[in-house]
XYZ file of C-alpha atoms in Angstrom:
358
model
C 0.000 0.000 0.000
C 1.473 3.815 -1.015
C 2.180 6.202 1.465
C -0.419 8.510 1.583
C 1.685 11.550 2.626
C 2.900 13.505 5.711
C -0.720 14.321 6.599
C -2.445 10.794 7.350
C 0.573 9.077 7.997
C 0.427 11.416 11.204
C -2.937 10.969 11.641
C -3.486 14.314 10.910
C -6.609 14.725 8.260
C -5.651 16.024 4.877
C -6.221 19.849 4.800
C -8.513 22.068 3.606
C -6.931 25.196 3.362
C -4.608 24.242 -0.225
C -7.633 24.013 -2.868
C -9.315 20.238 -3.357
C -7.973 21.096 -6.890
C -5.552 18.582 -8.566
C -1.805 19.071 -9.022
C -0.804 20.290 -11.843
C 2.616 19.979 -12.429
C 6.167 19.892 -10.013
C 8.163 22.910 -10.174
C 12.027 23.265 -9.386
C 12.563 25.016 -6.286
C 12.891 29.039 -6.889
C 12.247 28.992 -10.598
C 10.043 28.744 -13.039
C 10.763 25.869 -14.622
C 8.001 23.110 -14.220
C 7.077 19.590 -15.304
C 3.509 19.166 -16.419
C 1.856 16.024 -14.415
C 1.502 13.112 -17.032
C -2.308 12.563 -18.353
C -1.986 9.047 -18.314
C 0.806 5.759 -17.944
C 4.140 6.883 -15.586
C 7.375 9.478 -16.342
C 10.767 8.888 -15.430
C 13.112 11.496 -13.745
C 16.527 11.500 -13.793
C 19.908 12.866 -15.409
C 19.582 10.301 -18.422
C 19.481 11.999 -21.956
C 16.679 9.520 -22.362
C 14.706 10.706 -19.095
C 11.453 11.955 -19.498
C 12.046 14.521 -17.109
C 15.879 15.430 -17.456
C 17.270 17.060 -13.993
C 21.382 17.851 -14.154
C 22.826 19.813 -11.583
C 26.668 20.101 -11.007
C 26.837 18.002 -8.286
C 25.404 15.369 -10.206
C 23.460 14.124 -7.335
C 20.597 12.906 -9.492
C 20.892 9.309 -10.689
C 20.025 8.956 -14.584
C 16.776 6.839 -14.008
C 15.399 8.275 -10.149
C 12.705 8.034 -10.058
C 9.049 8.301 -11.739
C 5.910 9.480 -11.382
C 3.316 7.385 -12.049
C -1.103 8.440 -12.713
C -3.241 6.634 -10.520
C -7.191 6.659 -9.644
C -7.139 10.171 -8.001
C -4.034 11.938 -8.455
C -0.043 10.384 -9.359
C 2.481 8.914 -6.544
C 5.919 9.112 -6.861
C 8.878 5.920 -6.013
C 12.071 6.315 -5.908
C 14.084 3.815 -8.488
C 16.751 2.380 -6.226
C 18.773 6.242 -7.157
C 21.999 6.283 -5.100
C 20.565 9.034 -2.426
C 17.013 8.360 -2.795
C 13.762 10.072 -2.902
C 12.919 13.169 -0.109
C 9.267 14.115 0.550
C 9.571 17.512 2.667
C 13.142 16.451 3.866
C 13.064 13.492 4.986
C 14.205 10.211 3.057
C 11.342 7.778 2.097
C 11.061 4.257 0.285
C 7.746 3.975 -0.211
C 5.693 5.136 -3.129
C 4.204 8.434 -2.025
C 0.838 9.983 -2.770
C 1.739 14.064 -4.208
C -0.425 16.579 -2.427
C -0.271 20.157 -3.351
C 2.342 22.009 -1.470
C 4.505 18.897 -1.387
C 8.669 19.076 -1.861
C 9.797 16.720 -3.563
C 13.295 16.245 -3.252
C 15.741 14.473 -5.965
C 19.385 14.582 -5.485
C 19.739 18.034 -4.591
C 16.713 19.712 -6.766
C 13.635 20.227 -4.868
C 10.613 19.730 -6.955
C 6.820 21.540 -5.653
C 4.048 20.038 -6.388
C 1.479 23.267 -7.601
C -2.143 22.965 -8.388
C -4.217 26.172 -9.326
C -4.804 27.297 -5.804
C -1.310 27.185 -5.305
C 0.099 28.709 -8.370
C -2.386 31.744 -7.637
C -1.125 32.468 -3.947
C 2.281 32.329 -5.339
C 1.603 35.028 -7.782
C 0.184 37.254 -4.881
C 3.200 36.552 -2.756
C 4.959 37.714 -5.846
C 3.286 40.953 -5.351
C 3.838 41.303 -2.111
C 7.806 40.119 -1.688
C 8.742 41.047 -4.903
C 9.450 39.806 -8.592
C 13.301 40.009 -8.894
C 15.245 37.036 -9.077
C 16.371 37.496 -5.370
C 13.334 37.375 -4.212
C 11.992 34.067 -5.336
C 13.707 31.680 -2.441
C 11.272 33.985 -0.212
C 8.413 33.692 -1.855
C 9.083 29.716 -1.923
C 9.879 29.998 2.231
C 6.935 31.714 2.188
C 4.921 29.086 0.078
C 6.116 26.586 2.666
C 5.205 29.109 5.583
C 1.542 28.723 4.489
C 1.130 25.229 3.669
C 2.594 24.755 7.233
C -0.045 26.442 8.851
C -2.429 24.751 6.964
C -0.697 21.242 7.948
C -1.204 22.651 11.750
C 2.641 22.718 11.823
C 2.252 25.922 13.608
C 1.195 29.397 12.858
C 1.675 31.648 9.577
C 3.614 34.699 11.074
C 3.703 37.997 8.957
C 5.967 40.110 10.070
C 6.476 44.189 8.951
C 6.587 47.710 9.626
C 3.159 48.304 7.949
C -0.757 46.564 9.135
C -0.472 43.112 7.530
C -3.926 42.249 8.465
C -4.819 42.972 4.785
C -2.194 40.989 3.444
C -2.783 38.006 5.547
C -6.574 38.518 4.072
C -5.338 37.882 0.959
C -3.441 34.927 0.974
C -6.778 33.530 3.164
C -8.561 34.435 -0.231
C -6.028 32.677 -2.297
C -5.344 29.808 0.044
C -8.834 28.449 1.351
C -12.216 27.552 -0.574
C -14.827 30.043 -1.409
C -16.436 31.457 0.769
C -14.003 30.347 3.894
C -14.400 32.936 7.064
C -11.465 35.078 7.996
C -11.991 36.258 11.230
C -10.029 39.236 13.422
C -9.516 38.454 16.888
C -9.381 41.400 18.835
C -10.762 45.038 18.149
C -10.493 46.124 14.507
C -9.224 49.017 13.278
C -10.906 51.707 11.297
C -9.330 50.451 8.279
C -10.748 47.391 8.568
C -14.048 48.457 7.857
C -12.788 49.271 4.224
C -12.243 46.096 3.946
C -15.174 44.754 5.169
C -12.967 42.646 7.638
C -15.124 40.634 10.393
C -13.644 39.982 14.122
C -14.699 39.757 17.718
C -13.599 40.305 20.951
C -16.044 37.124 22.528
C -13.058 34.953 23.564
C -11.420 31.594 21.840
C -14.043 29.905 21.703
C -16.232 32.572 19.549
C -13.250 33.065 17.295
C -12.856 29.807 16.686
C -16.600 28.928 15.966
C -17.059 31.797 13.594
C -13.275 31.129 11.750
C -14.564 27.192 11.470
C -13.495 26.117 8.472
C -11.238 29.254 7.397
C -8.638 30.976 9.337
C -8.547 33.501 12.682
C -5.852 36.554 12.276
C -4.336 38.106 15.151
C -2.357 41.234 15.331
C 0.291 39.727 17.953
C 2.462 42.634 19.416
C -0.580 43.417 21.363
C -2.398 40.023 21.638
C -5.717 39.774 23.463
C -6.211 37.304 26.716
C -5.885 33.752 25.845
C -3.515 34.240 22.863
C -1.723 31.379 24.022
C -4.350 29.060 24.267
C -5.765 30.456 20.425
C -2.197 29.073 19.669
C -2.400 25.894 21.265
C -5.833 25.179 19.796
C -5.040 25.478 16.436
C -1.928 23.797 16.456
C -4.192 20.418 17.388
C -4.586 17.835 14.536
C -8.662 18.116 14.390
C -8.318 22.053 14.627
C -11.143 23.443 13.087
C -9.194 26.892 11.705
C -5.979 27.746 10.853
C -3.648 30.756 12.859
C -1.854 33.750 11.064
C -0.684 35.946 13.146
C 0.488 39.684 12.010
C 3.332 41.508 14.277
C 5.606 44.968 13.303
C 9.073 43.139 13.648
C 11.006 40.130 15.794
C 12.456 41.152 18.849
C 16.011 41.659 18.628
C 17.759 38.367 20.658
C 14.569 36.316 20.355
C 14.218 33.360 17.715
C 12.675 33.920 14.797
C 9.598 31.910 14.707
C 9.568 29.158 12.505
C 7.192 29.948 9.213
C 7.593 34.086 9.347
C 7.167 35.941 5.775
C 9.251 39.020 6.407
C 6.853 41.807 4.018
C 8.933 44.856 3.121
C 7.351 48.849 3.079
C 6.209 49.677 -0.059
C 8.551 52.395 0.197
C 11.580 50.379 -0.876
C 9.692 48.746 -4.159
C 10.909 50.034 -7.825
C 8.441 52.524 -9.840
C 7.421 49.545 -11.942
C 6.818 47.521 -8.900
C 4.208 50.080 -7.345
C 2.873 50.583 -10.913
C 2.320 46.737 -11.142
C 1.016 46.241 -7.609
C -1.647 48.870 -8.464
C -2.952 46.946 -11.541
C -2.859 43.874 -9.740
C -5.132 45.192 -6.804
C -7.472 46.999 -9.382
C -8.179 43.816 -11.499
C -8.763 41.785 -7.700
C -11.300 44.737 -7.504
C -12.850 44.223 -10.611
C -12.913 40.291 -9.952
C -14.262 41.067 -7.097
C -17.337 43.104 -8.122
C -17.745 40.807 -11.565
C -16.916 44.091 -13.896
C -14.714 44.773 -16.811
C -10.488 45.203 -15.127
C -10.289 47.965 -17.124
C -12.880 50.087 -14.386
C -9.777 51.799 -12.923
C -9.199 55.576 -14.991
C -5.893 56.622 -15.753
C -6.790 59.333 -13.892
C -7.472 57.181 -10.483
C -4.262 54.605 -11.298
C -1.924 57.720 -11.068
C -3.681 59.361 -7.828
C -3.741 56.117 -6.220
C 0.039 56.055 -7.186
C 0.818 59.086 -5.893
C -0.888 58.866 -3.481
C -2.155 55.848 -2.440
C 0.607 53.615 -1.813
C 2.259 53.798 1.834
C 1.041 50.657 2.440
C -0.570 47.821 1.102
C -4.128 48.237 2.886
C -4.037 51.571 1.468
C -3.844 50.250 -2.155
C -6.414 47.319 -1.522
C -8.964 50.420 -0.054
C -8.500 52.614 -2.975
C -8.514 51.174 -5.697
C -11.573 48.709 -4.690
C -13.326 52.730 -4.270
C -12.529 53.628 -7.589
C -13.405 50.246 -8.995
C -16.846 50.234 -6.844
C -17.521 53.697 -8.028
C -17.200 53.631 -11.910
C -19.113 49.931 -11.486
C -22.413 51.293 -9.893
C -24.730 53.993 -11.144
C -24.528 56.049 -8.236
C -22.418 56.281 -5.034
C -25.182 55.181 -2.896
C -24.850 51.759 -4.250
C -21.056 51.745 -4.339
C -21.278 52.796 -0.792
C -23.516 50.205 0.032
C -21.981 47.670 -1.085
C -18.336 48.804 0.507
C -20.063 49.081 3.683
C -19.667 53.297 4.015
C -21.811 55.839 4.161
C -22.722 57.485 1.384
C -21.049 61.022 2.639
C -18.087 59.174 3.885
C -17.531 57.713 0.273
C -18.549 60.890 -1.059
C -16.172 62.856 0.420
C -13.282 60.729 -0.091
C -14.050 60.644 -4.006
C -14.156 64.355 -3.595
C -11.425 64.483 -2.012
C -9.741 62.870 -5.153
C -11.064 65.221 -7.563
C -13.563 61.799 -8.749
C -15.678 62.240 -12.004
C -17.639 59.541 -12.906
């Protein structure tokens, strides 16, 4: 019988925070470079001209027939073919035929293969966004990849750490990383900004936060974490948790460990002209997406205030360009308030403010 993976294997239930959706192909560890899964019959990987998958490295730690990946009812495993150092699944050594679940690393030799279905392939475009799209940046949007499926495993808590309010960012990797529909849920007060955002949190205790994030995921902001923090912690670390933790805090302590799956976000301030450019786009077609209207909604006239203006933080981005969006999409600013949760006069204004015309 096949392995079925880190998950049952620890009697842990196979999660449902990384999409139901099937892989769709292993890619090499902090590139682009993928391997589409097979439709049908088996691949072979290894260094061999011949290999259906050819991996060569310098080290030449990959034997020329390694392994192979083979389409069963459900999915594809993966078995090692006697290589000289063997077949990894998330770093540790294994001899049995394994079942590949999104999120898995696969390692062969020393290449580290990720297995990516749609659900993953989308949050890793958003981390993109948020960590940058240099080459440098991609072994920390990877970590960070691994940060998230690790929460979702109930390894331990997603930690976002920056100078800015990551509650919005931590939002939307909830969006990208959970089913439709999935509650994210604010535990403690929320800010004013949140409202924008149409964010949803209590102050009830645990037990309230954990009922009404069933399913989904409960954010704290942790450098000032309500009573029972600890035992929020504790409770979702459990294998029959019912909601996953990320936690938001401003920076690590300087002498203290840093905990293990943190995503270190950097100010906005420090991204390229063409970064901010792109990140504005990229937040005004999630508007449009949002609201089900044409990306193109967002004036050249609003992309360039919201550039100028607009852009000391992610939440601020997120906030105004899902106003402009909301505006142009509605006939009138009582239904683009309504449906952004504001009054009419507070949207008003702000469009105002902005020197709006519809």
């Amino acid at each position: 019988m096949p392995d079925r993976g880190n998950d049952e294997t620890l009697g842990v239930p196979a999660p449902i925070w990384l999409g139901d959706d099937p892989v769709r192909h292993l890619r090499a560890w902090v590139t682009d470079q993928i391997y589409p899964m097979p439709e049908a019959g088996e691949v072979v990987i290894g260094s061999a001209p011949d290999a259906a998958w050819q991996l060569v490295e310098p080290g030449r730690s990959v034997s020329r027939r390694h392994a192979r990946v083979i389409r069963v009812e459900g999915g594809w495993e993966i078995e090692d073919l006697h290589s000289r150092l063997g077949l990894h699944r998330d770093g540790e050594r294994t001899h049995k035929r394994v079942l590949i679940t999104p999120g898995m690393e696969i390692g062969i030799g020393s290449i580290t293969l990720i297995a990516e279905n749609a659900t993953l392939i989308r949050l890793r475009h958003y981390l993109a966004r948020v960590l940058g799209w240099n080459t440098a940046d991609r072994p920390a949007i990877d970590l960070a990849m691994r940060a998230v499926r690790g929460a979702a495993l109930r390894r331990g808590s997603l930690v976002l750490a920056g100078a800015d309010d990551l509650v919005p960012v931590a939002r939307q990797i909830h969006l990208r990383a959970t089913p439709p529909k999935s509650p994210f849920i604010v535990y403690g007060k929320l800010l004013e900004s949140d409202a924008s955002l149409r964010l949803m949190g209590t102050t009830a205790g645990v037990a309230t936060a954990l009922e009404l994030a069933a399913g989904g995921t409960v954010c704290v902001r942790a450098d000032k974490p309500r009573d029972g923090y600890d035992d929020l912690e504790d409770k979702t670390s459990l294998p029959q948790a019912v909601a996953q933790l990320y936690q938001c805090i401003k920076k690590v302590k300087r002498g203290e460990p840093t905990p293990r799956g943190i995503v270190v976000v950097r100010k906005l301030a420090g991204r390229s002209a063409e970064d901010i450019e792109r990140i504005v786009d990229e937040y005004a077609h999630d508007a449009a997406r949002e609201l089900g209207v044409d990306p193109t909604g967002l004036t050249e006239q609003d992309r360039a205030w919201v550039i100028r203006r607009e852009t000391r933080s992610f939440a601020e981005v997120e906030i105004a360009t899902l106003r402009f969006v909301a505006s142009r999409a509605f006939s009138s600013v009582n239904q683009a308030a309504a449906y952004l949760g504001l009054s009419h006069n507070a949207l008003g204004d702000w469009l105002r403010r902005r020197r709006f015309r519809p």
